[in-house]
Coordinates of C-alpha atoms in Angstrom, one line a residue:
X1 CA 15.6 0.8 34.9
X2 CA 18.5 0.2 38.1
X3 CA 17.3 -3.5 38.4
X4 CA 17.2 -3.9 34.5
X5 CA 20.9 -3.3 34.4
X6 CA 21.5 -5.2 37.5
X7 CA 19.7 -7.9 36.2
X8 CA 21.6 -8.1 33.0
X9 CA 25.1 -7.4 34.6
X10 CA 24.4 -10.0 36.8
X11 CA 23.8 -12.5 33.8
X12 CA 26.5 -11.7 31.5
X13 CA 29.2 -11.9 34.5
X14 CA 27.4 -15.7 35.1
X15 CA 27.8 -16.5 31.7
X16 CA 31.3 -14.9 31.2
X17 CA 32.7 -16.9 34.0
X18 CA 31.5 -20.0 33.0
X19 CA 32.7 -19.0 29.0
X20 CA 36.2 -19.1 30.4
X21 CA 35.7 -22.9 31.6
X22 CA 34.6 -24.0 28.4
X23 CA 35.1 -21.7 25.7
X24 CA 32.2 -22.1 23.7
X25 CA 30.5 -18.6 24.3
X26 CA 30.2 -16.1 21.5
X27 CA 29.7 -12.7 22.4
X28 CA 28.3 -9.5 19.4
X29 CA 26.8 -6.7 18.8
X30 CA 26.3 -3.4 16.9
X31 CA 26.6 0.5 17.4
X32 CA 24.9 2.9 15.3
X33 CA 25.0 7.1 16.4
X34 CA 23.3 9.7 14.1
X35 CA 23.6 13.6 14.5
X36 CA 21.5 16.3 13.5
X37 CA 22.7 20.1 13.3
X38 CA 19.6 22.4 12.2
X39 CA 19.8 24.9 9.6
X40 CA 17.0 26.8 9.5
X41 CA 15.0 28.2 6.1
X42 CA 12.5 30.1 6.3
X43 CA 11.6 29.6 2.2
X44 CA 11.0 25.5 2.8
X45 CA 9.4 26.2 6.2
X46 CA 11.7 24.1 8.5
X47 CA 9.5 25.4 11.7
X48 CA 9.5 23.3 14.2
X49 CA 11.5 23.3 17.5
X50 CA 14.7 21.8 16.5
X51 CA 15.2 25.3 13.9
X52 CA 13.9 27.6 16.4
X53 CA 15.7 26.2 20.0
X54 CA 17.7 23.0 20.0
X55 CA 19.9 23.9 17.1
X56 CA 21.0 19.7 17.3
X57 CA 19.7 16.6 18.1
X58 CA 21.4 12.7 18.0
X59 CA 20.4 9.4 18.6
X60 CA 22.4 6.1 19.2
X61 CA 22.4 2.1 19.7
X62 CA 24.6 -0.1 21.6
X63 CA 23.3 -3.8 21.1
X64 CA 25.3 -6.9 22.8
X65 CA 24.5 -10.6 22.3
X66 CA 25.5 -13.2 23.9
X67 CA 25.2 -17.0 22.9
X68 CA 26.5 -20.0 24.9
X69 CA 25.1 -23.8 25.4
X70 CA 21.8 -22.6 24.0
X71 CA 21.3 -20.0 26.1
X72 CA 20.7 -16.5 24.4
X73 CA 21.4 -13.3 26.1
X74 CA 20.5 -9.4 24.3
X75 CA 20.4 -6.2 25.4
X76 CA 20.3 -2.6 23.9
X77 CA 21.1 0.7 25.2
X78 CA 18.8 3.1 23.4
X79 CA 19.9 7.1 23.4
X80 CA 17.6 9.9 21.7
X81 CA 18.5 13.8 22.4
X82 CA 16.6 16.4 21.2
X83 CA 15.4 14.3 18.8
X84 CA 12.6 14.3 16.7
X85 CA 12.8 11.1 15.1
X86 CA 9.7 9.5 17.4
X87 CA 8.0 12.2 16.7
X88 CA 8.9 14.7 13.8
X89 CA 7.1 17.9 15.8
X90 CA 9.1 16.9 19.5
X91 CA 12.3 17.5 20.6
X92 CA 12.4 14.1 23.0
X93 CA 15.1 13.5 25.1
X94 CA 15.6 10.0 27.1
X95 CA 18.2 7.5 27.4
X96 CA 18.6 3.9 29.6
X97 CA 18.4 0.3 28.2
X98 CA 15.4 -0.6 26.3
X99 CA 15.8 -3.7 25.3
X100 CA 16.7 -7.0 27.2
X101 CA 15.9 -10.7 26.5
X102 CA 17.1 -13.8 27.7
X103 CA 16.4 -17.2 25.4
X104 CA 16.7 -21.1 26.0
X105 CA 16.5 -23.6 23.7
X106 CA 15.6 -27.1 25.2
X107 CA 15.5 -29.9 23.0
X108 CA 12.2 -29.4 20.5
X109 CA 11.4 -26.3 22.9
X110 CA 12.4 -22.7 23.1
X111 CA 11.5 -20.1 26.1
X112 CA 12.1 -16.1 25.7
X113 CA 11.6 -13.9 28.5
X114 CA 12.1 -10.4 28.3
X115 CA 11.8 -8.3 25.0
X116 CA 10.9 -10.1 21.9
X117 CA 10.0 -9.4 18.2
X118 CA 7.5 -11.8 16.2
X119 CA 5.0 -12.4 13.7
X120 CA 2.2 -14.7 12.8
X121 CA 2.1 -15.6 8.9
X122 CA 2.7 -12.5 7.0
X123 CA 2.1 -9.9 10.2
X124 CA -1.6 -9.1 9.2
X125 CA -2.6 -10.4 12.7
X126 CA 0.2 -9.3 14.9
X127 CA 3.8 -8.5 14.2
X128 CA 6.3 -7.1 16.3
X129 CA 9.4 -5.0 14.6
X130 CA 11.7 -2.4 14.4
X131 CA 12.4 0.0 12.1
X132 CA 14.8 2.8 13.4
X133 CA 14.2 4.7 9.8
X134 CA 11.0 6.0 10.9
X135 CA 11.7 5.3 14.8
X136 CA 9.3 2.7 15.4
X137 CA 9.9 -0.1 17.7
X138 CA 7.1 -2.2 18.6
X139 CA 9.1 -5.1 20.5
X140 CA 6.8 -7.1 23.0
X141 CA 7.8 -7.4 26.7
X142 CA 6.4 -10.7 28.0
X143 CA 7.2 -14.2 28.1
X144 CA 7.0 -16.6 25.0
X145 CA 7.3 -20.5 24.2
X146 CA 7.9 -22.5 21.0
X147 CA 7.6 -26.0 20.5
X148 CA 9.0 -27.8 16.9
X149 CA 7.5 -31.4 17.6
X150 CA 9.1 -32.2 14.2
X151 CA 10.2 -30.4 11.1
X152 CA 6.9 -29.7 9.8
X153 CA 5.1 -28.7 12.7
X154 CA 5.4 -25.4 14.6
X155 CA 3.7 -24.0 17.6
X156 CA 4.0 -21.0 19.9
X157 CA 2.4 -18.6 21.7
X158 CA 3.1 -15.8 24.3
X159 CA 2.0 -13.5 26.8
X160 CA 3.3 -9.3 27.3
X161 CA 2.8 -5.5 27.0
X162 CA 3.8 -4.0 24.1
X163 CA 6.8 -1.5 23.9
X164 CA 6.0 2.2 23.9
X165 CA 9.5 4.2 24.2
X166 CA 11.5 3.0 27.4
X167 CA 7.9 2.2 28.9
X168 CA 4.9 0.2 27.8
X169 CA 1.5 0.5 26.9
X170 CA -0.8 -1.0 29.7
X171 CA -2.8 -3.6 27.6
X172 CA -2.4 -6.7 27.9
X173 CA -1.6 -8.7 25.0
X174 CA -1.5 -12.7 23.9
X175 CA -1.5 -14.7 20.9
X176 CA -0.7 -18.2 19.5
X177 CA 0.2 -19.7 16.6
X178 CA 0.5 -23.1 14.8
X179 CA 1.9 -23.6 11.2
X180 CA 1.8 -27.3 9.8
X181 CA 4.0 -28.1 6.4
X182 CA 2.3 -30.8 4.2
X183 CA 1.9 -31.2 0.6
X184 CA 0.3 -33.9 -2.1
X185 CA 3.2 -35.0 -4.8
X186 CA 4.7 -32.0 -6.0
X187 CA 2.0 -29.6 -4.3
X188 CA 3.6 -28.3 -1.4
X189 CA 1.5 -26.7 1.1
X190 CA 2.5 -24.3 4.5
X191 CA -0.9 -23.9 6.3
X192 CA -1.2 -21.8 9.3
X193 CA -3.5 -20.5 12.4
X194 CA -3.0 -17.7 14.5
X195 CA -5.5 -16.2 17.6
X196 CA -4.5 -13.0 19.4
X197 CA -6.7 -11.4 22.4
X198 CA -6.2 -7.8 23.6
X199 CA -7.4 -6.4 26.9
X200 CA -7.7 -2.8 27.6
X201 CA -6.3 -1.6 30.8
X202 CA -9.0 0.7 33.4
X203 CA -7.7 3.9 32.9
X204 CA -8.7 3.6 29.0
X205 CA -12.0 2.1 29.6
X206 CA -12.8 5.0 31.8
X207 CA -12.0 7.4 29.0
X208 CA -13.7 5.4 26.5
X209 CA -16.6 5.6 28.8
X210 CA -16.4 9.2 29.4
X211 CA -16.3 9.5 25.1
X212 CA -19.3 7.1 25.1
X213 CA -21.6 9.0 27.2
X214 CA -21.0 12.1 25.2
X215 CA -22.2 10.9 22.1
X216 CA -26.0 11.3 21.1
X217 CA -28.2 8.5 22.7
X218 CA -28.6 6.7 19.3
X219 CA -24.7 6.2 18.9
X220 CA -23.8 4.9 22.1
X221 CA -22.6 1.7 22.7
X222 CA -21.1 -0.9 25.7
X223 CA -17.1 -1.1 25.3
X224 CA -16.0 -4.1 25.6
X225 CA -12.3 -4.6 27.8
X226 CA -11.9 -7.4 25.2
X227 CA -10.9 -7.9 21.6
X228 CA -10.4 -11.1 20.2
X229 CA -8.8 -11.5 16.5
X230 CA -7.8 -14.9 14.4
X231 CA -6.3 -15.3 10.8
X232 CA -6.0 -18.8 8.5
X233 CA -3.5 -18.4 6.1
X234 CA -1.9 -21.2 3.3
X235 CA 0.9 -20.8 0.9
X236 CA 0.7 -23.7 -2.2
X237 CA 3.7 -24.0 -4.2
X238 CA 4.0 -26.2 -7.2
X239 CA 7.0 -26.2 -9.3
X240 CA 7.8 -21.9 -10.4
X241 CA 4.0 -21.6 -8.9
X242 CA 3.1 -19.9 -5.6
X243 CA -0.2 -18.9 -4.2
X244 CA -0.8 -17.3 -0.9
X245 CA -4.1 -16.5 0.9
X246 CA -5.4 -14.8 4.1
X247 CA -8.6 -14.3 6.2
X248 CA -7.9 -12.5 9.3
X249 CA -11.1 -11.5 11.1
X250 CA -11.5 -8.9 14.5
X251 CA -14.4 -8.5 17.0
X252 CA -16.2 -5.9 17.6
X253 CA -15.0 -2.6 20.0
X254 CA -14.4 1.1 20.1
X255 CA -12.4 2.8 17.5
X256 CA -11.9 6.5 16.0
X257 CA -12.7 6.6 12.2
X258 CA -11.7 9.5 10.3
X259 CA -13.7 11.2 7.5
X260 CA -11.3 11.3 4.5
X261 CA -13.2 14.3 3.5
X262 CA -14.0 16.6 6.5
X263 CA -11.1 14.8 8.5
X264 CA -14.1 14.7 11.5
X265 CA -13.4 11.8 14.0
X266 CA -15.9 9.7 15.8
X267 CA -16.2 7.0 17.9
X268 CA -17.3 3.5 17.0
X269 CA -18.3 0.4 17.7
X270 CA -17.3 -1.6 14.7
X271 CA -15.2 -5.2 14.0
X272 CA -13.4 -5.5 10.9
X273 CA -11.4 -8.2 8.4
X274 CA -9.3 -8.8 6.0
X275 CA -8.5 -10.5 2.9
X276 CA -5.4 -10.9 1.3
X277 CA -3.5 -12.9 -1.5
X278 CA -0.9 -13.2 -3.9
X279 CA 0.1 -15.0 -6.5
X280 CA 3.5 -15.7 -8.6
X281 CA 5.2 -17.4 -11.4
X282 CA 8.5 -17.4 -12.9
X283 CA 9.8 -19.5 -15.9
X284 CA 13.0 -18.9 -17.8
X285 CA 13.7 -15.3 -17.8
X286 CA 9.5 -14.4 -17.2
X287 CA 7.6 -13.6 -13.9
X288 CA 4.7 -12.2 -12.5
X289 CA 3.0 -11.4 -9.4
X290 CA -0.6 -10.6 -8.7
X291 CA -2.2 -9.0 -5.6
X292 CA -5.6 -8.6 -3.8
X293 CA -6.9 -7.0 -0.9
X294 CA -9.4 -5.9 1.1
X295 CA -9.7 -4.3 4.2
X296 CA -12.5 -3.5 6.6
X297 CA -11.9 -1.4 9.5
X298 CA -9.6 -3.7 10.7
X299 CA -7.4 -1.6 13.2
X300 CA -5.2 -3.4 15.4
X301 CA -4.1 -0.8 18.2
X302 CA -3.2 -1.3 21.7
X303 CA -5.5 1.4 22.6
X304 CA -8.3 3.3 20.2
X305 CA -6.5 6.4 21.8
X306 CA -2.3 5.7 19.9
X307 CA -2.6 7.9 17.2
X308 CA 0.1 8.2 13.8
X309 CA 2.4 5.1 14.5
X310 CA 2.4 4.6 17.6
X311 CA 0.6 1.1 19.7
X312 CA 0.0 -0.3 16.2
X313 CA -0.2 -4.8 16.8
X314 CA -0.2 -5.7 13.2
X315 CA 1.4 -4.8 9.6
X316 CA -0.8 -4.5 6.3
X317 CA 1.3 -4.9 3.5
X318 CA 0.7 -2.0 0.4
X319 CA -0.4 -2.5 -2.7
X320 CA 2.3 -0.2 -4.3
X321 CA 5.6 -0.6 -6.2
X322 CA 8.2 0.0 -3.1
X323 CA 10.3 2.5 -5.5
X324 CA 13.6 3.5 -4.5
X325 CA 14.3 6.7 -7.0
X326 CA 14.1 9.7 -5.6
X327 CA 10.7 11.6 -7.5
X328 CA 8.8 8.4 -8.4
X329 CA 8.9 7.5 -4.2
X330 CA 7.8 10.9 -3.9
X331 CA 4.3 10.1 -3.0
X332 CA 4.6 6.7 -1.8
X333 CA 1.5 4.6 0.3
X334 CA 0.6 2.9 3.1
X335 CA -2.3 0.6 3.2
X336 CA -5.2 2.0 5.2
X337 CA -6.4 0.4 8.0
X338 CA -9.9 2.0 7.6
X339 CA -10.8 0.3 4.6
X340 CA -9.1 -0.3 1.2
X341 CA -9.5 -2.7 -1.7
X342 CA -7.1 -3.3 -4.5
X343 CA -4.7 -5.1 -6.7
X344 CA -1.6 -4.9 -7.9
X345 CA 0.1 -6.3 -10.3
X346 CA 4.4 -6.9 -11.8
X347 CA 5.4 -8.7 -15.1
X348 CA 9.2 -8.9 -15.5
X349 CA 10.7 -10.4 -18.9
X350 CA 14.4 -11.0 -19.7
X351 CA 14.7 -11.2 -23.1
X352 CA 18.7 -12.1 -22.6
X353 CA 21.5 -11.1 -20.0
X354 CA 21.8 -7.5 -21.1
X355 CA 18.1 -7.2 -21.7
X356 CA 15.4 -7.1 -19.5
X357 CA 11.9 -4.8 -18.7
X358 CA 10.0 -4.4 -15.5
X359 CA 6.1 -3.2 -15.8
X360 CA 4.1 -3.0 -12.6
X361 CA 0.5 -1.5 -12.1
X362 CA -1.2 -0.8 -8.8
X363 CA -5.2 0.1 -8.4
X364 CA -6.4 1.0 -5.0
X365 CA -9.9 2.1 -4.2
X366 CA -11.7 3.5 -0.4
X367 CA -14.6 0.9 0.4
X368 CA -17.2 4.0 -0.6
X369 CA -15.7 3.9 -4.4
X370 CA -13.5 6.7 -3.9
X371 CA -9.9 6.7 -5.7
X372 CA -7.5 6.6 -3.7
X373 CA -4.4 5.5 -5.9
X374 CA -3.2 4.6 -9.4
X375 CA 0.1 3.9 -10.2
X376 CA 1.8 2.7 -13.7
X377 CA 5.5 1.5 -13.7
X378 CA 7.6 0.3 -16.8
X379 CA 11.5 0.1 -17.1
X380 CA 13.5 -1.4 -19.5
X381 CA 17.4 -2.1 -18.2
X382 CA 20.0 -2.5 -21.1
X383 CA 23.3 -3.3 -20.0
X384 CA 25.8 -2.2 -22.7
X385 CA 28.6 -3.7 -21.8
X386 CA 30.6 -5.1 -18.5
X387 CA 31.1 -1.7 -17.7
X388 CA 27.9 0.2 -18.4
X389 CA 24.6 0.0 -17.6
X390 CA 21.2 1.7 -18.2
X391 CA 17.9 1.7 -16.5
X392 CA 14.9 3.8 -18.5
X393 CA 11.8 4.2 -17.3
X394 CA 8.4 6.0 -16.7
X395 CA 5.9 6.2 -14.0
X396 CA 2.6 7.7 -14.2
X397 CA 0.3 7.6 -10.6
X398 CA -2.7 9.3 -9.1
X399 CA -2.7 9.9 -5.5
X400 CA -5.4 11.0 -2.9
X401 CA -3.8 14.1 -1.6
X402 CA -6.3 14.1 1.8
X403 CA -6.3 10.6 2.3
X404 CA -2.3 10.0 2.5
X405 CA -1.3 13.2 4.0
X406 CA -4.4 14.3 6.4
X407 CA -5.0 17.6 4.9
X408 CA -6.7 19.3 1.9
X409 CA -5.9 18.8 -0.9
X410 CA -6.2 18.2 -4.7
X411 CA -5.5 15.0 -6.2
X412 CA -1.9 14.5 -7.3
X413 CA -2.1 13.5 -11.2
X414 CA 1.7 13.4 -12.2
X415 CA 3.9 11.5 -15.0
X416 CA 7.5 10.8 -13.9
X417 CA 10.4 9.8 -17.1
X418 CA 13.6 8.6 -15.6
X419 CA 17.0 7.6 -16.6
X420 CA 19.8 6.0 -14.5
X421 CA 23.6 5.4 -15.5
X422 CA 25.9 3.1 -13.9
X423 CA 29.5 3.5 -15.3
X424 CA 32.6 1.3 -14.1
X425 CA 35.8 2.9 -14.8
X426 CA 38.3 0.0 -13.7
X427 CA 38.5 -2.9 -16.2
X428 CA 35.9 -5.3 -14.9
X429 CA 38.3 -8.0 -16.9
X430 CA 41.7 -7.2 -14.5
X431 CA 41.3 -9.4 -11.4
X432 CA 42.3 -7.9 -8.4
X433 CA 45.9 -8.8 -6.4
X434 CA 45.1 -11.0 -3.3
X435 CA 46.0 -8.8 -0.7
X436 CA 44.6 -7.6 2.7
X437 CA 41.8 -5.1 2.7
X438 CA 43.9 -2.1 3.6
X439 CA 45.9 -2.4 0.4
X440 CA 43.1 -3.5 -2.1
X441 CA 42.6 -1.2 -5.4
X442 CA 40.0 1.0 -5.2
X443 CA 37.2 0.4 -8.1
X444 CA 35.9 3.1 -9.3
X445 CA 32.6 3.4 -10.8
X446 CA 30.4 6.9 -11.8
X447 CA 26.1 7.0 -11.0
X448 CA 24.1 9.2 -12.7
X449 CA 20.4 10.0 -12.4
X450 CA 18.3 12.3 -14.5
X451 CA 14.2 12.5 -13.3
X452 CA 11.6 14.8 -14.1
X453 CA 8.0 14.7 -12.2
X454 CA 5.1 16.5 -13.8
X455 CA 2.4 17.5 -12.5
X456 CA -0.4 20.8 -11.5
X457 CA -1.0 19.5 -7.7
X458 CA 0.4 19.8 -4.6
X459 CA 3.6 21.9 -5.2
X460 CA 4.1 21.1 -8.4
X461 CA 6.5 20.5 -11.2
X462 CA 10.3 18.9 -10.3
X463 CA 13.2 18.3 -11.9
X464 CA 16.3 16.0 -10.2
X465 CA 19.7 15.0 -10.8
X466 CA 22.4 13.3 -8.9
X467 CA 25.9 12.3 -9.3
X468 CA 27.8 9.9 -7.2
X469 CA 31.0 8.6 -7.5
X470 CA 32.4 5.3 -6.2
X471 CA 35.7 4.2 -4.7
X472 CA 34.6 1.0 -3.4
X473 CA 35.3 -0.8 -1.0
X474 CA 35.9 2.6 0.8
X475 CA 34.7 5.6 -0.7
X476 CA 31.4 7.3 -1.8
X477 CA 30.8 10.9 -3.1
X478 CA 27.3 11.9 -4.5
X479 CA 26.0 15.3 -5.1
X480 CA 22.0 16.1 -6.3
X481 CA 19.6 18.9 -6.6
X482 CA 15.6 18.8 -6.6
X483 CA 14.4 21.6 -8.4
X484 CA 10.9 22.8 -8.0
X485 CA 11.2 23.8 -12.0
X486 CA 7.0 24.7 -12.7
X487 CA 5.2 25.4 -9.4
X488 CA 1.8 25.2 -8.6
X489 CA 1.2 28.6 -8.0
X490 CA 2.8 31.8 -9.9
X491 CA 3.7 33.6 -6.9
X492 CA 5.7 30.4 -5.6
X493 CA 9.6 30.4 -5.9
X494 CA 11.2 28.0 -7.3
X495 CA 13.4 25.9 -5.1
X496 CA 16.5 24.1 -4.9
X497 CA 16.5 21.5 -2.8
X498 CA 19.9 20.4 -3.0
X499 CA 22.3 17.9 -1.2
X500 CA 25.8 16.6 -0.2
X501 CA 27.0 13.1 0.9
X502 CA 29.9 11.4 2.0
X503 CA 30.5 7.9 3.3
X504 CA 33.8 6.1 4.1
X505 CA 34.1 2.4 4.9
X506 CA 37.0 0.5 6.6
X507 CA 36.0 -3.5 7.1
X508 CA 32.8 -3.3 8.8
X509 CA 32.4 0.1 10.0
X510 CA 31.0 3.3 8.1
X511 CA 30.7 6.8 8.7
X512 CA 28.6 9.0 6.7
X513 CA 28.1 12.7 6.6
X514 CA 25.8 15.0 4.4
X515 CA 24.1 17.9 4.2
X516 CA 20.6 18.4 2.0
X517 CA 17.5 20.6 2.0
X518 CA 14.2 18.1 1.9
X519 CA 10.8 18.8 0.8
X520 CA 8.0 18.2 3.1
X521 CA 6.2 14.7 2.2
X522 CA 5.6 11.4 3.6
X523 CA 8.6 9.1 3.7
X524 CA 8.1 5.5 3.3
X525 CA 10.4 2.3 4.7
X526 CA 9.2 -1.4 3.7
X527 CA 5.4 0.0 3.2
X528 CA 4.5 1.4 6.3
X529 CA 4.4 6.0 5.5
X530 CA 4.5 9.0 7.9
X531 CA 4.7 12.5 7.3
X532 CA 7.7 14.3 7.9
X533 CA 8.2 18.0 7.6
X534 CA 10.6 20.2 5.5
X535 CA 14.3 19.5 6.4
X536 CA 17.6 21.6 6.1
X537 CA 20.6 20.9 8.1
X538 CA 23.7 18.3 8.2
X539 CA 23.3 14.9 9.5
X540 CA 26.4 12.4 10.3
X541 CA 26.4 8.9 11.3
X542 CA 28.6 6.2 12.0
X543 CA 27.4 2.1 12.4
X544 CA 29.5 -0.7 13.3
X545 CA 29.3 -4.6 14.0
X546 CA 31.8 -7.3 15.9

């Protein structure tokens, strides 16, 4: 950690002096602090140790970058207190820089040393990301290279350990990749290769050995330190037509595999693949998109022993509709690295500028048959005038209760209507006076959304409605309730979960602050799902760039 930030003081004093010779650095960067304070209730169950000790938690994120000549400089200061965003059953406290990285580009080549994130092709093979939302961070520590011979052609590779809090995980990772842009006429092709090896560190072979010898003769097996993956992917695009496809393939080694139905883990010895495409086409006012895949025990960990999020190598997108209202996200997915297969499909048809629908399906089945999701989608969006606007929908989905969320459980049969107002209640016809942001005219505009899921499973029955009010470019009010209107069970209460929320921006900074009572469930960000407990409390924030 001390020679971290001697290292990267060191640096940026360098390339500070010489930025006053020349003038052509360019230094920015971005802070973001949330807060926690825990209210406990008992009726939700909000149980775990932030209710019952901390009382608060925060977290926070200083970034700085620095760009001159070529050269690249980054670094982060990372902060978590009390905090149960890494893991929603710990109160984790740490703090120290966690993120540093030092670029070059030279001519047709590029070197980055230090932390780094990357993907090959669409991420099925490897991808390294953040995502604060759900506190991963799976940045890679190592050493990479790219080389651009010419437009077309791309080629990389690298070498590192992969980030596992302020630490890392031991293994040993390294991949490379070549894309290669071509095309016949007007069939345009992107074709790409991608390899990636992962060796296991002594300390895990020596467990997985331990694990081995404890199984009944028949099941054993040699671990390997070794495993080796590879992907071929192409995308063809011919006029509004696109069509991608993936094979990504894994060797053979030691992994856990859950029972869906018992949840009983063992220990295997298996490989795995994948296949993956996706196809779409728009013409004048009409599109659609289809999707396949399969999956076959392809888990990509650092170590068979990283459980929930943690040490996953690659993403696998889902097969679901990423839904952004409140009850139909309710039970959201993840695609399952054990073994899925499935398709999904999305027609969209405007029929003029004030009308247009959306119908999406999804159809997702375990390897042995079993069902593990259905989903129907259809909205129709009117807009009425320049000032208002509709959105009216329904969603009906069927969701493996056990599967999803790791315990028993029935499966979830529900049917969710919605209805969604946007009001403006400035004339959209006046244009605004050209003066300086602290004097412009607030616009306001009203929100309104009306939801109602139904179903016998899980908890049952909810209704939800929220207001929000708009004074942009500065203000934002919005109030809501969830109300657990039929439950499941007749001794059950029926719940309010209900909510607050402020935000107020000036130029480029915004500070937020709410307070709201959440349901136990899993909580999804760009397709990848974990399960978060019941939540009362107020949580501020403020985020900033320069």
């Amino acid at each position: 950690m001390a020679k971290k930030l001697i290292l990267i003081i060191f640096i940026l004093s360098a390339v500070g002096v010489r930025a006053q010779d020349d003038g052509k650095g360019h230094l920015s960067g971005d802070v973001m602090i949330n807060t926690t304070v825990y209210d406990r209730d008992t009726v939700i169950g909000t149980n775990t140790t932030q209710y019952l000790h901390e009382k608060s938690s925060a977290e926070a994120w200083f970034t700085l970058n620095y760009r001159i000549d070529g050269w690249s400089f980054m670094t982060r200061f990372d902060l978590y207190n009390n905090s149960p965003l890494l893991n929603p059953s710990e109160a984790y406290t740490n703090q120290g820089l966690a993120f540093f990285q030092i670029d070059k580009k030279i001519d047709k080549w590029e070197f980055t040393a230090g932390h780094f994130y990357d993907q090959f092709g669409s991420g099925i093979l490897f991808r390294a990301y953040e995502d604060r939302l759900i506190g991963i961070d799976y940045a890679i520590e190592g050493v990479r290279v790219a080389y651009t011979p010419t437009d077309s052609t791309m080629i990389k590779a690298f070498t590192g350990e992969q980030k596992n809090r302020f630490g890392l995980w031991p293994q040993v990772m390294k991949g490379i990749n070549a894309e290669q842009i071509w095309g016949i006429g007007n069939v345009n092709m992107l074709t790409g290769a991608g390899f990636l090896n992962r060796t296991l560190d002594q300390a895990t072979m020596n467990s997985l050995a331990n694990d081995i010898n404890a199984l009944p003769l028949s099941e054993r097996f040699i671990p390997k330190y070794n495993m080796y993956a590879g992907t071929i992917y192409n995308t063809l695009t011919y006029k509004g037509f696109s069509l991608y496809t993936e094979y990504a393939k894994k060797t053979r080694e030691a992994v856990f595999i859950t029972d869906p139905t018992t949840n009983d883990v063992t220990l295997q010895n298996l490989d795995g693949d994948v296949i993956y495409t996706g196809l779409n086409y728009s013409f004048y006012g009409f599109g659609v998109t289809l999707q396949y895949k399969k999956i076959n025990t392809f888990i990509m960990r650092t170590t068979p022993y990283a459980t929930l999020l943690d040490g996953i190598m690659d993403y696998l997108p889902a097969l679901s509709r990423q839904n952004s209202l409140r009850l139909p996200a309710l039970y959201s997915v993840s695609a399952q690295s054990q073994g899925e297969q499935g398709v999904q499909g999305d027609v969209t048809y405007s029929i003029d500028k004030r009308n247009s629908f959306d119908v999406n399906g999804s159809y997702i089945n375990a390897p042995n048959g079993i069902a593990l999701y259905r989903e129907v989608f259809g909205e129709y969006i009117k807009t009425f005038s320049k000032r208002v606007k509709g959105e009216f929908g329904a969603q009906s989905l069927v969701y493996n209760f056990q599967v999803y969320e790791g315990h028993p459980g029935d499966v979830v049969h529900t049917i969710t209507p919605f209805v969604e107002m946007s009001i403006r209640l400035d004339d959209p016809n006046k244009l605004s006076p050209d003066v300086s942001e602290g004097k412009q005219p607030l616009r306001p505009s009203l929100r309104f959304e009306l939801q109602y899921l139904s179903t016998k499973q899980d908890s049952g029955s909810y209704a939800y409605a929220l207001v929000e009010l708009n004074l942009a470019p500065r203000y934002s009010f919005a109030v809501s309730d969830m109300y657990n209107i039929i439950p499941a069970h007749a001794t059950a209460d029926k719940i309010n979960y209900y909510s607050a929320f402020f935000a107020y921006t000036q130029k480029q900074t915004r500070f937020t602050i709410g307070y709201a009572k959440q349901v136990a469930g899993v909580v999804c960000t760009g397709g990848v799902c974990r399960v978060e407990p019941a939540f009362s409390g107020v949580r501020a924030g403020i985020s900033t760039n320069f």
